[in-house]
CSV table of C-alpha atoms in Angstrom, one decimal:
chain,number,residue,atom,x,y,z
A,66,UNK,CA,258.4,135.6,31.7
A,67,UNK,CA,259.2,133.5,28.7
A,68,UNK,CA,256.4,131.8,27.0
A,69,UNK,CA,258.0,129.2,25.0
A,70,UNK,CA,255.4,127.0,23.4
A,71,UNK,CA,257.2,123.9,24.6
A,72,UNK,CA,257.3,125.0,28.0
A,73,UNK,CA,253.5,125.8,28.0
A,74,UNK,CA,252.7,122.6,26.4
A,75,UNK,CA,254.7,120.7,29.0
A,76,UNK,CA,252.7,122.3,31.8
A,77,UNK,CA,249.3,121.7,30.2
A,78,UNK,CA,248.5,118.4,31.9
A,79,UNK,CA,249.3,119.8,35.4
A,80,UNK,CA,247.3,122.8,34.8
A,81,UNK,CA,244.2,120.8,33.6
A,82,UNK,CA,244.4,118.5,36.6
A,83,UNK,CA,244.0,121.3,39.1
A,84,UNK,CA,240.7,122.9,37.9
A,85,UNK,CA,238.1,122.7,40.3
A,86,UNK,CA,240.4,121.9,43.3
A,87,UNK,CA,239.4,123.7,46.5
A,88,UNK,CA,241.4,125.1,49.4
A,89,UNK,CA,241.3,127.6,52.2
A,90,UNK,CA,243.4,130.8,52.4
A,91,UNK,CA,246.2,130.5,54.9
A,92,UNK,CA,248.0,133.9,54.1
A,93,UNK,CA,247.3,136.7,51.7
A,94,UNK,CA,249.0,139.8,50.4
A,95,UNK,CA,248.1,142.5,47.8
A,96,UNK,CA,250.8,143.0,45.1
A,97,UNK,CA,251.1,146.8,44.5
A,98,UNK,CA,254.6,146.8,42.7
A,99,UNK,CA,254.3,143.8,40.2
A,100,UNK,CA,256.8,142.4,37.9
A,101,UNK,CA,256.5,143.6,34.3
A,102,UNK,CA,254.1,141.2,32.7
A,103,UNK,CA,251.6,141.8,35.8
A,104,UNK,CA,251.6,145.6,35.6
A,105,UNK,CA,248.1,145.9,34.1
A,106,UNK,CA,246.5,143.7,36.7
A,107,UNK,CA,247.9,145.4,40.0
A,108,UNK,CA,246.9,145.7,42.6
A,109,UNK,CA,246.0,142.2,42.9
A,110,UNK,CA,246.0,139.6,45.9
A,111,UNK,CA,248.5,136.6,46.0
A,112,UNK,CA,247.6,133.9,48.4
A,113,UNK,CA,249.0,130.7,49.9
A,114,UNK,CA,246.0,128.2,50.2
A,115,UNK,CA,245.9,124.9,52.0
A,116,UNK,CA,244.3,122.6,49.5
A,117,UNK,CA,241.9,119.6,50.3
A,118,UNK,CA,244.7,117.2,49.6
A,119,UNK,CA,246.8,118.8,52.5
A,120,UNK,CA,249.2,120.6,50.1
A,121,UNK,CA,249.8,124.2,50.1
A,122,UNK,CA,249.6,126.1,46.8
A,123,UNK,CA,250.4,129.8,45.9
A,124,UNK,CA,248.3,131.6,43.5
A,125,UNK,CA,246.7,134.9,42.4
A,126,UNK,CA,243.3,135.6,43.5
A,127,UNK,CA,240.8,136.9,41.1
A,128,UNK,CA,237.2,138.2,41.2
A,129,UNK,CA,237.9,139.4,44.7
A,130,UNK,CA,236.3,141.8,47.2
A,131,UNK,CA,238.0,143.1,50.2
A,132,UNK,CA,236.2,140.8,52.5
A,133,UNK,CA,237.4,137.8,50.7
A,134,UNK,CA,240.9,138.6,52.1
A,135,UNK,CA,240.8,136.7,55.3
A,136,UNK,CA,242.3,133.6,56.7
A,137,UNK,CA,240.0,130.5,56.2
A,138,UNK,CA,238.4,132.0,53.1
A,139,UNK,CA,237.3,129.1,50.8
A,140,UNK,CA,238.9,129.3,47.3
A,141,UNK,CA,238.5,127.3,44.1
A,142,UNK,CA,241.0,126.8,41.2
A,143,UNK,CA,240.0,128.2,37.8
A,144,UNK,CA,241.6,128.6,34.5
A,145,UNK,CA,242.5,132.1,33.6
A,146,UNK,CA,244.6,134.0,31.0
A,147,UNK,CA,247.9,134.5,32.9
A,148,UNK,CA,248.8,138.0,31.8
A,149,UNK,CA,248.7,139.8,28.6
A,150,UNK,CA,251.7,138.8,26.2
A,151,UNK,CA,252.9,140.5,23.1
A,152,UNK,CA,250.6,140.6,20.3
A,153,UNK,CA,252.1,137.6,18.7
A,154,UNK,CA,252.8,134.3,20.4
A,155,UNK,CA,251.0,131.7,22.3
A,156,UNK,CA,248.4,132.8,24.9
A,157,UNK,CA,249.4,131.7,28.4
A,158,UNK,CA,246.6,130.2,30.5
A,159,UNK,CA,247.3,129.2,34.2
A,160,UNK,CA,245.5,128.3,37.4
A,161,UNK,CA,244.4,131.2,39.5
A,162,UNK,CA,242.1,131.1,42.7
A,163,UNK,CA,238.5,132.6,43.0
A,164,UNK,CA,236.6,133.0,46.1
A,165,UNK,CA,234.0,130.1,46.5
J,106,UNK,CA,289.9,127.0,60.5
J,107,UNK,CA,291.9,130.1,60.5
J,108,UNK,CA,291.3,132.4,57.6
J,109,UNK,CA,292.9,135.9,57.9
J,110,UNK,CA,291.2,138.9,56.4
J,111,UNK,CA,293.6,141.5,54.9
J,112,UNK,CA,292.3,144.7,53.3
J,113,UNK,CA,288.6,145.4,52.7
J,114,UNK,CA,286.8,148.3,50.8
J,115,UNK,CA,283.3,149.3,49.7
J,116,UNK,CA,282.2,151.7,47.3
J,117,UNK,CA,279.6,154.2,48.2
J,118,UNK,CA,276.1,152.5,47.9
J,119,UNK,CA,273.3,154.3,46.2
J,120,UNK,CA,272.0,155.4,42.7
J,121,UNK,CA,275.3,155.6,41.0
J,122,UNK,CA,274.1,156.5,37.4
J,123,UNK,CA,277.6,157.9,36.4
J,124,UNK,CA,279.6,154.8,37.3
J,125,UNK,CA,279.6,151.7,35.0
J,126,UNK,CA,279.8,148.2,36.6
J,127,UNK,CA,283.3,147.8,35.5
J,128,UNK,CA,284.4,151.0,37.2
J,129,UNK,CA,282.4,150.0,40.3
J,130,UNK,CA,284.1,146.7,40.6
J,131,UNK,CA,287.7,148.1,39.9
J,132,UNK,CA,287.2,150.8,42.6
J,133,UNK,CA,286.3,148.2,45.3
J,134,UNK,CA,289.1,145.9,44.1
J,135,UNK,CA,291.9,148.4,43.9
J,136,UNK,CA,290.9,149.8,47.2
J,137,UNK,CA,290.9,146.4,48.9
J,138,UNK,CA,294.4,145.8,47.4
J,139,UNK,CA,295.7,149.2,48.6
J,140,UNK,CA,294.4,148.4,51.9
J,141,UNK,CA,296.1,145.2,52.0
J,142,UNK,CA,299.5,146.7,50.6
J,143,UNK,CA,299.3,144.1,47.8
J,144,UNK,CA,299.7,144.4,43.9
J,145,UNK,CA,297.3,142.7,41.6
J,146,UNK,CA,299.9,140.3,40.6
J,147,UNK,CA,300.1,139.1,44.2
J,148,UNK,CA,296.5,137.6,44.1
J,149,UNK,CA,296.0,133.9,43.3
J,150,UNK,CA,292.4,134.0,42.1
J,151,UNK,CA,289.2,136.2,42.0
J,152,UNK,CA,285.9,135.1,43.3
J,153,UNK,CA,282.9,137.3,42.2
J,154,UNK,CA,279.3,137.3,43.7
J,155,UNK,CA,276.8,138.7,41.5
J,156,UNK,CA,273.2,137.8,40.8
J,157,UNK,CA,271.8,140.0,38.0
J,158,UNK,CA,274.3,140.9,35.4
J,159,UNK,CA,273.3,138.5,32.6
J,160,UNK,CA,269.5,139.0,33.3
J,161,UNK,CA,269.8,142.9,33.3
J,162,UNK,CA,272.9,143.6,31.2
J,163,UNK,CA,273.4,140.3,29.1
J,164,UNK,CA,276.9,140.1,30.6
J,165,UNK,CA,277.9,136.8,32.0
J,166,UNK,CA,281.6,135.6,32.3
J,167,UNK,CA,282.2,138.1,35.0
J,168,UNK,CA,285.3,136.4,36.3
J,169,UNK,CA,287.2,137.1,33.1
J,170,UNK,CA,285.6,140.4,32.7
J,171,UNK,CA,287.0,141.5,36.1
J,172,UNK,CA,290.5,140.2,36.2
J,173,UNK,CA,290.7,142.1,32.9
J,174,UNK,CA,290.1,145.3,34.9
J,175,UNK,CA,292.9,144.2,37.5
J,176,UNK,CA,295.4,143.5,34.5
J,177,UNK,CA,296.2,140.0,35.5
J,178,UNK,CA,295.4,136.5,34.2
J,179,UNK,CA,294.6,134.5,37.4
J,180,UNK,CA,291.8,131.9,37.9
J,181,UNK,CA,288.5,133.9,38.2
J,182,UNK,CA,285.0,132.5,39.3
J,183,UNK,CA,281.6,134.1,39.4
J,184,UNK,CA,279.3,132.7,42.1
J,185,UNK,CA,275.4,133.1,41.9
J,186,UNK,CA,272.9,132.4,44.9
J,187,UNK,CA,270.4,135.2,44.5
J,188,UNK,CA,271.0,137.8,47.3
J,189,UNK,CA,273.4,135.6,49.1
J,190,UNK,CA,275.8,135.5,46.1
J,191,UNK,CA,278.3,137.6,48.0
J,192,UNK,CA,278.3,135.4,51.0
J,193,UNK,CA,278.6,132.2,48.7
J,194,UNK,CA,281.4,133.8,46.8
J,195,UNK,CA,283.3,134.2,50.0
J,196,UNK,CA,282.4,130.7,51.1
J,197,UNK,CA,283.8,129.2,48.0
J,198,UNK,CA,287.0,131.4,48.4
J,199,UNK,CA,287.5,130.2,51.8
J,200,UNK,CA,287.2,126.6,50.6
J,201,UNK,CA,289.8,127.2,48.0
J,202,UNK,CA,292.2,128.3,50.7
J,203,UNK,CA,291.4,125.4,52.8
J,204,UNK,CA,292.0,123.1,50.0
J,205,UNK,CA,295.4,124.7,49.7
J,206,UNK,CA,294.8,125.5,46.0
J,207,UNK,CA,295.5,129.3,46.5
J,208,UNK,CA,297.1,131.3,49.3
J,209,UNK,CA,295.6,134.8,48.9
J,210,UNK,CA,292.4,135.7,47.0
J,211,UNK,CA,290.2,138.6,46.3
J,212,UNK,CA,286.5,138.2,46.8
J,213,UNK,CA,284.2,140.8,45.2
J,214,UNK,CA,280.5,141.4,45.4
J,215,UNK,CA,278.8,143.7,42.9
J,216,UNK,CA,275.4,144.6,41.6
J,217,UNK,CA,274.3,147.4,39.2
J,218,UNK,CA,270.5,147.9,39.4
J,219,UNK,CA,269.4,151.4,39.2
J,220,UNK,CA,269.9,151.6,35.4
J,221,UNK,CA,266.6,149.8,35.1
J,222,UNK,CA,263.1,150.4,36.1
J,223,UNK,CA,261.3,148.9,39.1
J,224,UNK,CA,259.2,146.5,37.2
J,225,UNK,CA,262.3,145.1,35.5
J,226,UNK,CA,264.0,144.8,38.8
J,227,UNK,CA,261.1,143.0,40.4
J,228,UNK,CA,260.9,140.7,37.4
J,229,UNK,CA,264.7,140.0,37.4
J,230,UNK,CA,264.7,139.3,41.2
J,231,UNK,CA,262.1,136.7,40.7
J,232,UNK,CA,264.7,134.6,39.0
J,233,UNK,CA,265.5,133.6,42.6
J,234,UNK,CA,261.9,132.3,43.1
J,235,UNK,CA,260.2,129.3,41.8
J,236,UNK,CA,258.0,128.8,38.5
J,237,UNK,CA,254.8,128.6,40.9
J,238,UNK,CA,255.7,131.9,42.5
J,239,UNK,CA,256.4,133.7,39.2
J,240,UNK,CA,253.3,132.3,37.7
J,241,UNK,CA,251.2,133.5,40.9
J,242,UNK,CA,252.4,137.0,40.1
J,243,UNK,CA,254.3,137.1,43.3
J,244,UNK,CA,257.2,139.3,43.9
J,245,UNK,CA,259.8,139.2,46.7
J,246,UNK,CA,258.3,141.8,48.7
J,247,UNK,CA,255.0,139.9,48.3
J,248,UNK,CA,256.6,136.6,49.5
J,249,UNK,CA,258.1,138.4,52.5
J,250,UNK,CA,254.8,140.1,53.2
J,251,UNK,CA,253.2,136.6,53.3
J,252,UNK,CA,255.8,135.6,56.1
J,253,UNK,CA,254.9,139.0,57.8
J,254,UNK,CA,251.3,138.1,57.9
J,255,UNK,CA,252.1,134.8,59.3
J,256,UNK,CA,254.4,136.2,62.0
J,257,UNK,CA,252.1,139.1,63.0
J,258,UNK,CA,249.1,136.6,63.3
J,259,UNK,CA,251.2,134.0,65.5
J,260,UNK,CA,253.0,136.4,67.8
J,261,UNK,CA,250.4,139.4,68.0
J,262,UNK,CA,253.0,141.7,66.4
J,263,UNK,CA,251.7,144.9,64.9
J,264,UNK,CA,253.1,146.9,61.6
J,265,UNK,CA,254.3,149.4,64.0
J,266,UNK,CA,256.4,146.9,65.8
J,267,UNK,CA,257.9,145.9,62.4
J,268,UNK,CA,258.5,149.6,61.5
J,269,UNK,CA,260.9,149.7,64.5
J,270,UNK,CA,263.4,147.6,62.4
J,271,UNK,CA,263.6,150.2,59.7
J,272,UNK,CA,263.8,153.1,62.1
J,273,UNK,CA,266.8,151.4,63.9
J,274,UNK,CA,268.5,150.7,60.6
J,275,UNK,CA,268.1,154.3,59.3
J,276,UNK,CA,269.3,155.6,62.6
J,277,UNK,CA,272.4,153.4,62.2
J,278,UNK,CA,272.8,154.4,58.6
J,279,UNK,CA,272.9,158.1,59.6
J,280,UNK,CA,276.3,157.3,61.0
J,281,UNK,CA,277.6,155.7,57.9
J,282,UNK,CA,279.0,158.0,55.0
J,283,UNK,CA,279.0,155.1,52.5
J,284,UNK,CA,275.0,154.3,53.1
J,285,UNK,CA,272.5,155.1,50.5
J,286,UNK,CA,270.1,156.5,53.0
J,287,UNK,CA,271.8,158.7,55.9
J,288,UNK,CA,268.6,160.4,57.3
J,289,UNK,CA,266.8,159.0,60.4
J,290,UNK,CA,263.0,158.1,60.0
J,291,UNK,CA,260.1,157.7,62.4
J,292,UNK,CA,257.5,154.9,62.8
J,293,UNK,CA,255.0,157.3,61.5
J,294,UNK,CA,257.1,157.8,58.3
J,295,UNK,CA,257.0,154.0,57.6
J,296,UNK,CA,253.4,153.8,58.5
J,297,UNK,CA,252.6,156.6,56.1
J,298,UNK,CA,254.9,155.4,53.3
J,299,UNK,CA,253.0,153.8,50.3
J,300,UNK,CA,252.0,150.0,50.4
J,301,UNK,CA,254.2,147.7,48.3
J,302,UNK,CA,252.7,144.3,49.6
J,303,UNK,CA,250.4,144.4,52.3
J,304,UNK,CA,251.4,144.7,55.3
J,305,UNK,CA,254.8,145.8,54.0
J,306,UNK,CA,255.2,149.4,53.0
J,307,UNK,CA,258.0,151.3,51.1
J,308,UNK,CA,259.9,152.0,54.2
J,309,UNK,CA,259.7,148.2,55.2
J,310,UNK,CA,261.7,147.5,52.0
J,311,UNK,CA,265.4,147.6,51.1
J,312,UNK,CA,266.1,149.8,48.2
J,313,UNK,CA,267.1,149.2,44.6
J,314,UNK,CA,270.9,150.0,44.8
J,315,UNK,CA,274.3,150.1,42.9
J,316,UNK,CA,277.3,149.1,44.9
J,317,UNK,CA,280.4,146.9,45.1
J,318,UNK,CA,282.7,145.4,48.1
J,319,UNK,CA,285.8,143.6,48.2
J,320,UNK,CA,287.8,141.7,50.7
J,321,UNK,CA,291.2,139.9,50.5
J,322,UNK,CA,291.5,136.7,52.6
J,323,UNK,CA,294.6,134.5,52.9
J,324,UNK,CA,295.3,131.1,54.6
J,325,UNK,CA,296.7,131.0,58.2
J,326,UNK,CA,298.9,133.9,59.0
J,327,UNK,CA,300.5,134.4,55.7
J,328,UNK,CA,300.2,138.1,54.6
J,329,UNK,CA,299.0,139.1,58.1
J,330,UNK,CA,302.3,140.5,59.0
J,331,UNK,CA,301.4,143.8,57.2
J,332,UNK,CA,298.1,144.1,59.0
J,333,UNK,CA,298.2,145.9,62.2
J,334,UNK,CA,294.9,144.7,63.4
J,335,UNK,CA,294.3,141.1,62.2
J,336,UNK,CA,290.6,139.8,62.0
J,337,UNK,CA,289.9,136.0,61.4
J,338,UNK,CA,286.9,134.2,59.9
J,339,UNK,CA,286.5,131.3,62.2
J,340,UNK,CA,283.3,129.9,60.7
J,341,UNK,CA,281.8,129.9,57.2
J,342,UNK,CA,278.6,127.7,56.7
J,343,UNK,CA,276.0,127.4,54.1
J,344,UNK,CA,272.4,125.6,54.1
J,345,UNK,CA,269.6,125.5,51.7
J,346,UNK,CA,265.9,125.0,51.7
J,347,UNK,CA,263.1,124.8,49.1
J,348,UNK,CA,262.8,127.5,46.5
J,349,UNK,CA,259.3,128.1,47.2
J,350,UNK,CA,258.0,129.5,50.4
J,351,UNK,CA,254.6,127.7,50.2
J,352,UNK,CA,256.5,124.3,50.3
J,353,UNK,CA,258.0,125.0,53.9
J,354,UNK,CA,256.7,123.7,57.3
J,355,UNK,CA,257.2,127.1,58.9
J,356,UNK,CA,256.4,130.6,57.5
J,357,UNK,CA,257.8,132.3,60.6
J,358,UNK,CA,261.4,130.8,60.7
J,359,UNK,CA,264.0,130.0,58.0
J,360,UNK,CA,265.2,126.7,58.2
J,361,UNK,CA,268.3,127.4,56.1
J,362,UNK,CA,269.3,130.2,58.7
J,363,UNK,CA,268.9,127.9,61.6
J,364,UNK,CA,271.1,125.1,60.0
J,365,UNK,CA,273.8,127.3,58.7
J,366,UNK,CA,274.0,129.1,62.2
J,367,UNK,CA,274.0,125.9,64.2
J,368,UNK,CA,276.8,124.7,62.1
J,369,UNK,CA,278.6,127.9,62.5
J,370,UNK,CA,278.3,128.2,66.2
J,371,UNK,CA,279.5,124.6,66.6
J,372,UNK,CA,282.6,125.2,64.3
J,373,UNK,CA,283.5,128.4,66.2
J,374,UNK,CA,282.7,126.9,69.7
J,375,UNK,CA,280.5,129.8,70.4
J,376,UNK,CA,277.0,130.6,71.5
J,377,UNK,CA,274.6,133.3,70.2
J,378,UNK,CA,275.2,135.3,73.3
J,379,UNK,CA,279.0,135.4,72.5
J,380,UNK,CA,278.2,137.6,69.4
J,381,UNK,CA,278.9,141.3,70.0
J,382,UNK,CA,277.9,142.7,66.6
J,383,UNK,CA,276.1,141.3,63.6
J,384,UNK,CA,275.1,142.4,60.0
J,385,UNK,CA,271.7,140.9,59.3
J,386,UNK,CA,270.0,140.4,55.9
J,387,UNK,CA,267.2,142.8,56.6
J,388,UNK,CA,265.9,142.8,53.0
J,389,UNK,CA,262.5,143.6,54.7
J,390,UNK,CA,261.8,144.6,58.2
J,391,UNK,CA,260.2,141.3,58.9
J,392,UNK,CA,263.4,139.6,57.7
J,393,UNK,CA,265.5,141.1,60.6
J,394,UNK,CA,262.8,140.2,63.1
J,395,UNK,CA,262.8,136.5,62.2
J,396,UNK,CA,266.6,136.4,61.7
J,397,UNK,CA,267.4,137.6,65.3
J,398,UNK,CA,265.2,134.6,66.3
J,399,UNK,CA,266.6,132.1,64.1
J,400,UNK,CA,270.1,133.2,65.1
J,401,UNK,CA,269.4,132.7,68.8
J,402,UNK,CA,269.7,136.5,69.7
J,403,UNK,CA,266.0,136.6,70.8
J,404,UNK,CA,263.5,134.0,71.9
J,405,UNK,CA,261.0,132.7,69.3
J,406,UNK,CA,258.3,135.4,68.8
J,407,UNK,CA,260.2,138.0,70.5
J,408,UNK,CA,262.6,139.2,67.7
J,409,UNK,CA,260.5,142.3,66.6
J,410,UNK,CA,259.8,143.2,70.3
J,411,UNK,CA,263.5,143.1,71.3
J,412,UNK,CA,264.3,145.3,68.3
J,413,UNK,CA,261.7,147.7,69.4
J,414,UNK,CA,263.1,147.8,72.9
J,415,UNK,CA,266.4,148.8,71.7
J,416,UNK,CA,268.4,145.5,72.3
J,417,UNK,CA,269.7,145.6,68.9
J,418,UNK,CA,270.4,149.3,68.6
J,419,UNK,CA,273.9,150.9,68.8
J,420,UNK,CA,275.1,152.5,72.0
J,421,UNK,CA,272.3,150.6,74.1
J,422,UNK,CA,271.7,147.2,72.8
J,423,UNK,CA,273.4,144.0,73.9
J,424,UNK,CA,273.8,142.3,70.4
J,425,UNK,CA,274.1,145.2,67.9
J,426,UNK,CA,272.4,144.4,64.6
J,427,UNK,CA,273.2,146.2,61.4
J,428,UNK,CA,275.4,149.0,62.5
J,429,UNK,CA,276.1,149.8,58.7
J,430,UNK,CA,272.3,150.7,58.4
J,431,UNK,CA,271.7,147.1,57.0
J,432,UNK,CA,270.2,146.4,53.6
J,433,UNK,CA,267.4,148.9,54.5
J,434,UNK,CA,269.6,152.1,54.8
J,435,UNK,CA,273.1,151.3,53.6
J,436,UNK,CA,271.5,149.9,50.4
J,437,UNK,CA,271.1,146.3,48.9
J,438,UNK,CA,272.9,145.9,45.7
J,439,UNK,CA,272.2,142.3,45.8
J,440,UNK,CA,275.5,140.6,45.0
J,441,UNK,CA,277.6,143.1,46.9
J,442,UNK,CA,275.5,142.7,50.1
J,443,UNK,CA,277.1,139.6,51.6
J,444,UNK,CA,280.7,141.1,51.1
J,445,UNK,CA,279.7,144.6,52.5
J,446,UNK,CA,278.5,142.7,55.7
J,447,UNK,CA,281.9,141.4,56.1
J,448,UNK,CA,283.7,144.8,55.4
J,449,UNK,CA,281.3,146.3,58.1
J,450,UNK,CA,282.1,143.6,60.7
J,451,UNK,CA,285.9,143.8,60.1
J,452,UNK,CA,285.8,147.6,60.5
J,453,UNK,CA,283.7,146.9,63.7
J,454,UNK,CA,286.3,144.5,65.1
J,455,UNK,CA,289.1,146.6,64.3
J,456,UNK,CA,287.5,149.7,66.1
J,457,UNK,CA,287.6,151.5,63.0
J,458,UNK,CA,283.9,152.1,62.5
J,459,UNK,CA,284.0,155.8,63.6
J,460,UNK,CA,280.7,157.2,64.9
J,461,UNK,CA,278.9,153.9,64.5
J,462,UNK,CA,281.5,151.8,66.5
J,463,UNK,CA,280.0,149.1,68.6
J,464,UNK,CA,282.2,149.5,71.6
J,465,UNK,CA,284.6,146.7,72.4
J,466,UNK,CA,283.2,144.4,69.8
J,467,UNK,CA,285.4,141.2,69.5
J,468,UNK,CA,283.2,138.6,67.7
J,469,UNK,CA,280.9,139.4,64.9
J,470,UNK,CA,278.6,137.6,62.6
J,471,UNK,CA,277.1,138.0,59.2
J,472,UNK,CA,273.8,136.7,57.9
J,473,UNK,CA,273.3,136.5,54.2
J,474,UNK,CA,270.2,135.1,52.8
J,475,UNK,CA,269.1,134.3,49.1
J,476,UNK,CA,265.4,134.1,47.8
J,477,UNK,CA,262.9,133.7,50.6
J,478,UNK,CA,265.4,131.8,52.6
J,479,UNK,CA,266.3,129.1,49.8
J,480,UNK,CA,270.0,129.7,50.8
J,481,UNK,CA,271.7,131.0,53.8
J,482,UNK,CA,275.3,131.8,54.5
J,483,UNK,CA,276.6,132.4,57.9
J,484,UNK,CA,280.0,133.8,58.7
J,485,UNK,CA,281.6,134.4,62.1
J,486,UNK,CA,284.6,136.7,62.6
J,487,UNK,CA,286.8,137.3,65.6
J,488,UNK,CA,289.7,139.8,66.2
């Protein structure tokens, strides 16, 4: 995944506006064969959540236990480091879900 | 619409480490030309379906690259639409004939994937998804796993039911000498295979493959004189949907497939039950279950159950699905798949499919999907 500083900067407003938003898990899976930049986090859940504004959102679930993986589980948007980039370059932060 | 299919060819599908992409493409193209009794100079244009060449190999400009292999200087185009690149290339080739711009064109699908590691391929394939999906750490098996969760919840379908799709396709693949996997598997083999994205396991997933396939088509009956068993394309339709799965109303049906299939059936004046044999885009077991419903072969919620009952299996089913072994057993070199599906249906309709012949097949359909259903291409063929 490219982390062009301009691209990151352009996304910042959207990312900030989502912090603290809540939703409920609609569907979940556990990614065990990830893309390259997520290898050191696998296995990790990815969920589609129905947010309070009625929209669906896809995101990685962090700080999870097995019992959190169920339909209807409440989640909240938190700001997290996306993945480990190279030693140089901008650190990429993004929204992830956390069980509430 | 009357588009004639002349010669067709596919290479062996599999892990072809000793073959370069150029050599792979050349083999498919020259074999299709030979089968058509044509020289490269008799082709008016080349259409190439490919997804990953510049992401994995830093090689774009495939049109020019591959006509160079043919030793001609005709117009050449590369078409990209994720895993539907092959079907889209054919659709564009057909349009060029309908527009009367060309008379006889070669359509090639090609992908060379096994030079690269699994993580690199997972990353490259996510180019077909959305920014939101990539940032969520999703993969294509992951996105289809979400659909599988939705489908299993809604219709009370089990992982064993879905495994029946892979079992059927490996059984079919065991009759196909070009298939990547030619050994049958059992439901228990699928259940015991390692998890990729819950509930999908390794044997629910199509493999990483190399391969190329080519067809030569011409407008009307021109060129058909030399072909003993003519086959015609009577419908070629495309529809699109959102890139992201989570933006859709349904997680258990692909609207792009429903729309493209509706248009194709109308164009051909046919109903789903008129189809004798179909090549389905079974990138995952769940994909074929949903596809057979979206195409109208099975009632909603009964696709997986009908597959398990044998309704899509050679020698006993009513509408035979994936006699080639499908993406699961024949292999899934992504850009080549849409063209390989056509090659398989042509062999079936000509009665030249050998041990995997669907008896008396007259009408065939191909179902080629890109992304998680962001693009669907349906072709209907008739002998």
